[in-house]
Amino acid sequence: MKDATKQTPAEGIDALPGDLMMWILIVSELLVFGAGLAAFMGVRLTDPAGFSEAQTHLNATTAGINTVVLVTSGWLAALAVQASEMGNILRTRLFLAAASILGVVFLVIKGAEYADKSAQGIDFETHSFFLFYYMLTGFHAMHVIAGIVILALVSWKVTPRNTEVGAAFWHMVDLVWVLLFPIMYLL
Amino acid sequence: MSVTNAWLTLIALSIGSTILAHFGAAGIFASLAILTLAWIKAQVILRVYLGLQNAPSWGRGFGMVLAIYMIGIMGLAVAAS
């Protein structure tokens, strides 16, 4: 006789962790940023020396600090998911608040970076490198803002599902940055 | 891998790539090393933070697409050097 309580492992779409719509959003965003970064690398071929010179105006150390900030924020969001699954709402909210605060820290550092570029007279038209720089990092910063809003909404209505979906968006923002940072700032 | 171990791995890899670039490592091998570290970081986020380690078939699929993408980016980096 078969054990009725035994569950078969999920397959296909059902095996995907979290919400399917969030995965569709994540894949869409990754495709957009992926295309942007590939275009950046492609255009770089037309003027490698100009791109290298333009890159010297970026501060890789500050961007490295921002990477640590965002990755740590992602870790806190992942801990919020675990707390939510254990039913600890207060702990979930604390982790989400901490993740959001680090998101704000990321934006403040990014804002200081933009202010520094502006003070140097660098804008979209200075070089095609900076067109990509402002477009990709600016679009990413908008996603950080959207992520902070989503985490705030999740903190308001904490459920394991909401927390997982909100954290998944935040991890997508994290994932984009770990690819954008080396390509834009370090190569 | 736990989320805390994933975080420590990501911090170590991020610091590693920044140090590599900051202390003057240049040229194609440095670029490939930096991109390889980014590739590993992306895999860690997909597998641990986004939970694909619990969905092996999806993990393999995402990993394969990421591999094709990163190899393409590495190819463009080599071409620009």
CSV table of C-alpha atoms in Angstrom, one decimal:
chain,number,residue,atom,x,y,z
A,1,MET,CA,0.0,0.0,0.0
A,2,LYS,CA,1.3,3.4,-0.9
A,3,ASP,CA,2.1,6.0,1.8
A,4,ALA,CA,-0.4,8.8,1.2
A,5,THR,CA,1.7,11.3,3.2
A,6,LYS,CA,4.7,10.8,1.0
A,7,GLN,CA,5.1,13.7,-1.5
A,8,THR,CA,6.7,13.4,-4.9
A,9,PRO,CA,9.4,16.0,-5.6
A,10,ALA,CA,8.2,19.0,-7.6
A,11,GLU,CA,9.1,18.9,-11.3
A,12,GLY,CA,9.1,21.5,-14.2
A,13,ILE,CA,7.7,24.9,-13.3
A,14,ASP,CA,6.6,23.7,-9.9
A,15,ALA,CA,10.3,23.0,-8.9
A,16,LEU,CA,11.2,26.7,-9.3
A,17,PRO,CA,11.5,28.3,-5.9
A,18,GLY,CA,9.2,31.2,-5.1
A,19,ASP,CA,6.7,32.9,-7.4
A,20,LEU,CA,6.7,32.2,-11.1
A,21,MET,CA,5.8,35.8,-12.0
A,22,MET,CA,8.8,37.1,-10.0
A,23,TRP,CA,11.1,34.7,-12.0
A,24,ILE,CA,9.6,36.0,-15.3
A,25,LEU,CA,10.4,39.5,-14.0
A,26,ILE,CA,13.9,38.5,-12.9
A,27,VAL,CA,14.7,36.8,-16.3
A,28,SER,CA,13.4,39.9,-18.2
A,29,GLU,CA,15.5,42.2,-16.1
A,30,LEU,CA,18.6,40.0,-16.5
A,31,LEU,CA,18.1,40.0,-20.3
A,32,VAL,CA,17.9,43.8,-20.4
A,33,PHE,CA,21.0,44.3,-18.2
A,34,GLY,CA,22.8,41.5,-20.0
A,35,ALA,CA,22.1,43.1,-23.4
A,36,GLY,CA,23.3,46.5,-22.0
A,37,LEU,CA,26.5,45.1,-20.7
A,38,ALA,CA,27.2,43.0,-23.9
A,39,ALA,CA,26.6,46.2,-25.9
A,40,PHE,CA,29.0,48.1,-23.7
A,41,MET,CA,31.6,45.4,-24.3
A,42,GLY,CA,30.9,45.4,-28.0
A,43,VAL,CA,31.2,49.2,-28.4
A,44,ARG,CA,34.4,49.1,-26.3
A,45,LEU,CA,36.0,47.2,-29.2
A,46,THR,CA,35.7,50.3,-31.3
A,47,ASP,CA,37.7,52.5,-28.9
A,48,PRO,CA,39.6,50.4,-26.3
A,49,ALA,CA,42.0,53.2,-25.4
A,50,GLY,CA,39.2,55.8,-25.0
A,51,PHE,CA,37.2,53.4,-22.8
A,52,SER,CA,40.3,52.6,-20.7
A,53,GLU,CA,41.0,56.4,-20.2
A,54,ALA,CA,37.4,57.1,-19.4
A,55,GLN,CA,37.4,54.3,-16.8
A,56,THR,CA,40.2,56.0,-14.9
A,57,HIS,CA,37.6,58.6,-13.9
A,58,LEU,CA,35.7,56.0,-12.0
A,59,ASN,CA,36.5,55.0,-8.4
A,60,ALA,CA,36.8,51.2,-8.3
A,61,THR,CA,37.3,51.2,-4.5
A,62,THR,CA,34.1,53.0,-3.8
A,63,ALA,CA,32.2,50.7,-6.2
A,64,GLY,CA,33.9,47.7,-4.4
A,65,ILE,CA,32.6,49.0,-1.1
A,66,ASN,CA,29.2,49.3,-2.7
A,67,THR,CA,29.4,45.7,-3.8
A,68,VAL,CA,30.1,44.6,-0.2
A,69,VAL,CA,27.1,46.8,0.9
A,70,LEU,CA,24.7,45.3,-1.6
A,71,VAL,CA,25.9,41.7,-1.1
A,72,THR,CA,25.5,42.1,2.7
A,73,SER,CA,22.0,43.6,2.1
A,74,GLY,CA,21.2,40.5,0.0
A,75,TRP,CA,22.3,38.3,2.9
A,76,LEU,CA,20.0,40.1,5.3
A,77,ALA,CA,17.1,39.7,2.9
A,78,ALA,CA,17.9,35.9,2.7
A,79,LEU,CA,17.9,35.8,6.5
A,80,ALA,CA,14.5,37.6,6.5
A,81,VAL,CA,13.1,34.8,4.3
A,82,GLN,CA,14.3,32.2,6.9
A,83,ALA,CA,12.8,34.3,9.8
A,84,SER,CA,9.6,34.6,7.9
A,85,GLU,CA,9.4,30.8,7.3
A,86,MET,CA,9.9,30.3,11.0
A,87,GLY,CA,7.0,32.6,11.7
A,88,ASN,CA,9.1,35.3,13.5
A,89,ILE,CA,7.5,38.5,12.1
A,90,LEU,CA,9.6,40.9,14.3
A,91,ARG,CA,12.9,39.3,13.2
A,92,THR,CA,11.7,39.3,9.6
A,93,ARG,CA,11.0,43.1,9.8
A,94,LEU,CA,14.3,43.8,11.4
A,95,PHE,CA,16.2,41.9,8.7
A,96,LEU,CA,14.2,43.6,6.0
A,97,ALA,CA,14.8,47.1,7.6
A,98,ALA,CA,18.5,46.4,7.8
A,99,ALA,CA,18.6,45.2,4.2
A,100,SER,CA,16.7,48.4,3.1
A,101,ILE,CA,19.1,50.7,5.1
A,102,LEU,CA,22.0,49.1,3.3
A,103,GLY,CA,20.1,49.8,0.0
A,104,VAL,CA,19.9,53.5,1.0
A,105,VAL,CA,23.7,53.4,1.9
A,106,PHE,CA,24.3,52.0,-1.6
A,107,LEU,CA,22.3,54.9,-3.1
A,108,VAL,CA,24.1,57.5,-1.0
A,109,ILE,CA,27.5,56.2,-2.2
A,110,LYS,CA,26.2,56.1,-5.8
A,111,GLY,CA,24.9,59.7,-5.4
A,112,ALA,CA,28.3,60.8,-4.2
A,113,GLU,CA,29.9,59.1,-7.2
A,114,TYR,CA,27.5,60.9,-9.6
A,115,ALA,CA,28.2,64.3,-7.8
A,116,ASP,CA,32.0,63.7,-8.3
A,117,LYS,CA,31.5,63.0,-12.0
A,118,SER,CA,29.4,66.1,-12.3
A,119,ALA,CA,32.1,68.2,-10.5
A,120,GLN,CA,34.6,66.9,-13.1
A,121,GLY,CA,32.3,68.0,-15.9
A,122,ILE,CA,31.6,64.5,-17.0
A,123,ASP,CA,28.1,63.8,-18.5
A,124,PHE,CA,26.4,61.6,-21.0
A,125,GLU,CA,28.1,63.3,-23.9
A,126,THR,CA,31.7,63.2,-22.6
A,127,HIS,CA,32.4,59.8,-24.1
A,128,SER,CA,30.3,56.8,-25.1
A,129,PHE,CA,31.7,55.0,-22.1
A,130,PHE,CA,29.8,57.5,-19.8
A,131,LEU,CA,26.7,57.1,-21.8
A,132,PHE,CA,26.7,53.4,-20.9
A,133,TYR,CA,27.9,54.2,-17.4
A,134,TYR,CA,25.0,56.6,-16.6
A,135,MET,CA,22.5,54.4,-18.4
A,136,LEU,CA,23.4,51.1,-16.8
A,137,THR,CA,24.2,52.3,-13.3
A,138,GLY,CA,21.3,54.7,-13.3
A,139,PHE,CA,18.8,52.0,-14.4
A,140,HIS,CA,20.3,49.8,-11.7
A,141,ALA,CA,19.9,52.5,-9.1
A,142,MET,CA,16.2,52.8,-10.0
A,143,HIS,CA,15.9,49.1,-9.4
A,144,VAL,CA,17.5,49.6,-6.0
A,145,ILE,CA,14.9,52.3,-5.2
A,146,ALA,CA,12.1,49.9,-6.4
A,147,GLY,CA,13.6,47.2,-4.3
A,148,ILE,CA,13.6,49.3,-1.2
A,149,VAL,CA,9.9,50.1,-1.8
A,150,ILE,CA,9.1,46.4,-2.3
A,151,LEU,CA,11.0,45.5,0.9
A,152,ALA,CA,9.0,48.2,2.8
A,153,LEU,CA,5.7,46.8,1.5
A,154,VAL,CA,6.8,43.3,2.4
A,155,SER,CA,7.6,44.5,6.0
A,156,TRP,CA,4.1,45.9,6.2
A,157,LYS,CA,2.5,42.7,5.1
A,158,VAL,CA,4.8,39.9,6.2
A,159,THR,CA,4.0,36.5,5.0
A,160,PRO,CA,6.6,33.8,4.0
A,161,ARG,CA,5.4,34.1,0.3
A,162,ASN,CA,5.6,37.9,0.3
A,163,THR,CA,9.1,37.9,1.9
A,164,GLU,CA,10.4,35.3,-0.5
A,165,VAL,CA,9.1,37.3,-3.5
A,166,GLY,CA,10.5,40.6,-2.2
A,167,ALA,CA,13.8,39.1,-1.4
A,168,ALA,CA,14.0,37.5,-4.9
A,169,PHE,CA,13.7,40.9,-6.5
A,170,TRP,CA,16.4,42.2,-4.1
A,171,HIS,CA,18.7,39.3,-5.1
A,172,MET,CA,18.1,40.1,-8.8
A,173,VAL,CA,19.3,43.7,-8.1
A,174,ASP,CA,22.3,42.1,-6.3
A,175,LEU,CA,23.0,39.7,-9.2
A,176,VAL,CA,23.0,42.5,-11.8
A,177,TRP,CA,25.4,44.5,-9.7
A,178,VAL,CA,28.0,41.7,-9.3
A,179,LEU,CA,28.1,41.5,-13.1
A,180,LEU,CA,27.9,45.3,-13.8
A,181,PHE,CA,30.6,46.2,-11.3
A,182,PRO,CA,33.6,44.3,-12.8
A,183,ILE,CA,32.6,45.0,-16.4
A,184,MET,CA,32.1,48.7,-15.9
A,185,TYR,CA,34.7,49.5,-13.2
A,186,LEU,CA,37.5,46.9,-13.3
A,187,LEU,CA,38.1,45.6,-16.8
B,1,MET,CA,25.7,26.1,1.2
B,2,SER,CA,24.1,28.2,3.8
B,3,VAL,CA,23.2,31.9,3.1
B,4,THR,CA,25.8,33.0,5.6
B,5,ASN,CA,28.5,30.9,3.9
B,6,ALA,CA,27.3,32.3,0.6
B,7,TRP,CA,27.6,35.8,1.9
B,8,LEU,CA,31.2,35.2,3.2
B,9,THR,CA,32.1,33.7,-0.2
B,10,LEU,CA,30.6,36.8,-2.0
B,11,ILE,CA,32.5,39.2,0.3
B,12,ALA,CA,35.8,37.4,-0.3
B,13,LEU,CA,35.3,37.2,-4.0
B,14,SER,CA,34.3,40.9,-4.2
B,15,ILE,CA,37.3,42.0,-2.2
B,16,GLY,CA,39.5,39.7,-4.3
B,17,SER,CA,38.4,41.3,-7.6
B,18,THR,CA,38.7,44.8,-6.2
B,19,ILE,CA,42.3,44.1,-4.9
B,20,LEU,CA,43.2,42.5,-8.2
B,21,ALA,CA,42.2,45.6,-10.1
B,22,HIS,CA,43.4,48.2,-7.5
B,23,PHE,CA,46.9,46.9,-7.2
B,24,GLY,CA,47.6,47.2,-10.9
B,25,ALA,CA,46.8,43.7,-12.2
B,26,ALA,CA,46.3,44.5,-15.9
B,27,GLY,CA,46.1,42.7,-19.2
B,28,ILE,CA,44.0,39.9,-20.5
B,29,PHE,CA,44.7,37.4,-17.7
B,30,ALA,CA,43.7,39.9,-15.0
B,31,SER,CA,40.5,40.7,-17.0
B,32,LEU,CA,39.7,37.0,-17.3
B,33,ALA,CA,40.4,36.4,-13.6
B,34,ILE,CA,38.0,39.3,-12.7
B,35,LEU,CA,35.3,38.0,-14.9
B,36,THR,CA,35.7,34.5,-13.5
B,37,LEU,CA,35.2,35.8,-10.0
B,38,ALA,CA,32.1,37.7,-11.2
B,39,TRP,CA,30.8,34.4,-12.8
B,40,ILE,CA,31.3,32.5,-9.5
B,41,LYS,CA,29.5,35.3,-7.6
B,42,ALA,CA,26.6,35.3,-10.0
B,43,GLN,CA,26.4,31.5,-9.6
B,44,VAL,CA,26.4,31.8,-5.8
B,45,ILE,CA,23.6,34.3,-5.8
B,46,LEU,CA,21.5,32.2,-8.2
B,47,ARG,CA,22.1,28.9,-6.3
B,48,VAL,CA,21.9,30.1,-2.7
B,49,TYR,CA,20.2,33.5,-2.4
B,50,LEU,CA,17.7,32.7,-5.1
B,51,GLY,CA,17.3,29.1,-4.0
B,52,LEU,CA,18.2,27.3,-7.2
B,53,GLN,CA,20.3,24.8,-5.3
B,54,ASN,CA,17.0,23.3,-4.3
B,55,ALA,CA,15.8,23.0,-7.9
B,56,PRO,CA,18.8,21.3,-9.6
B,57,SER,CA,17.3,21.2,-13.1
B,58,TRP,CA,16.6,24.9,-13.0
B,59,GLY,CA,20.0,25.5,-11.5
B,60,ARG,CA,21.7,23.7,-14.3
B,61,GLY,CA,19.6,25.7,-16.9
B,62,PHE,CA,20.4,29.1,-15.4
B,63,GLY,CA,24.0,28.0,-14.9
B,64,MET,CA,24.4,27.0,-18.6
B,65,VAL,CA,22.9,30.3,-19.9
B,66,LEU,CA,25.2,32.2,-17.5
B,67,ALA,CA,28.2,30.2,-18.7
B,68,ILE,CA,27.4,31.0,-22.4
B,69,TYR,CA,26.9,34.7,-21.5
B,70,MET,CA,30.2,35.0,-19.5
B,71,ILE,CA,32.2,33.2,-22.1
B,72,GLY,CA,30.8,35.7,-24.7
B,73,ILE,CA,31.8,38.6,-22.4
B,74,MET,CA,35.2,37.1,-21.9
B,75,GLY,CA,35.6,36.8,-25.7
B,76,LEU,CA,34.8,40.5,-26.1
B,77,ALA,CA,37.3,41.3,-23.3
B,78,VAL,CA,40.0,39.3,-25.2
B,79,ALA,CA,39.1,41.0,-28.5
B,80,ALA,CA,39.4,44.4,-26.9
B,81,SER,CA,42.9,43.7,-25.4
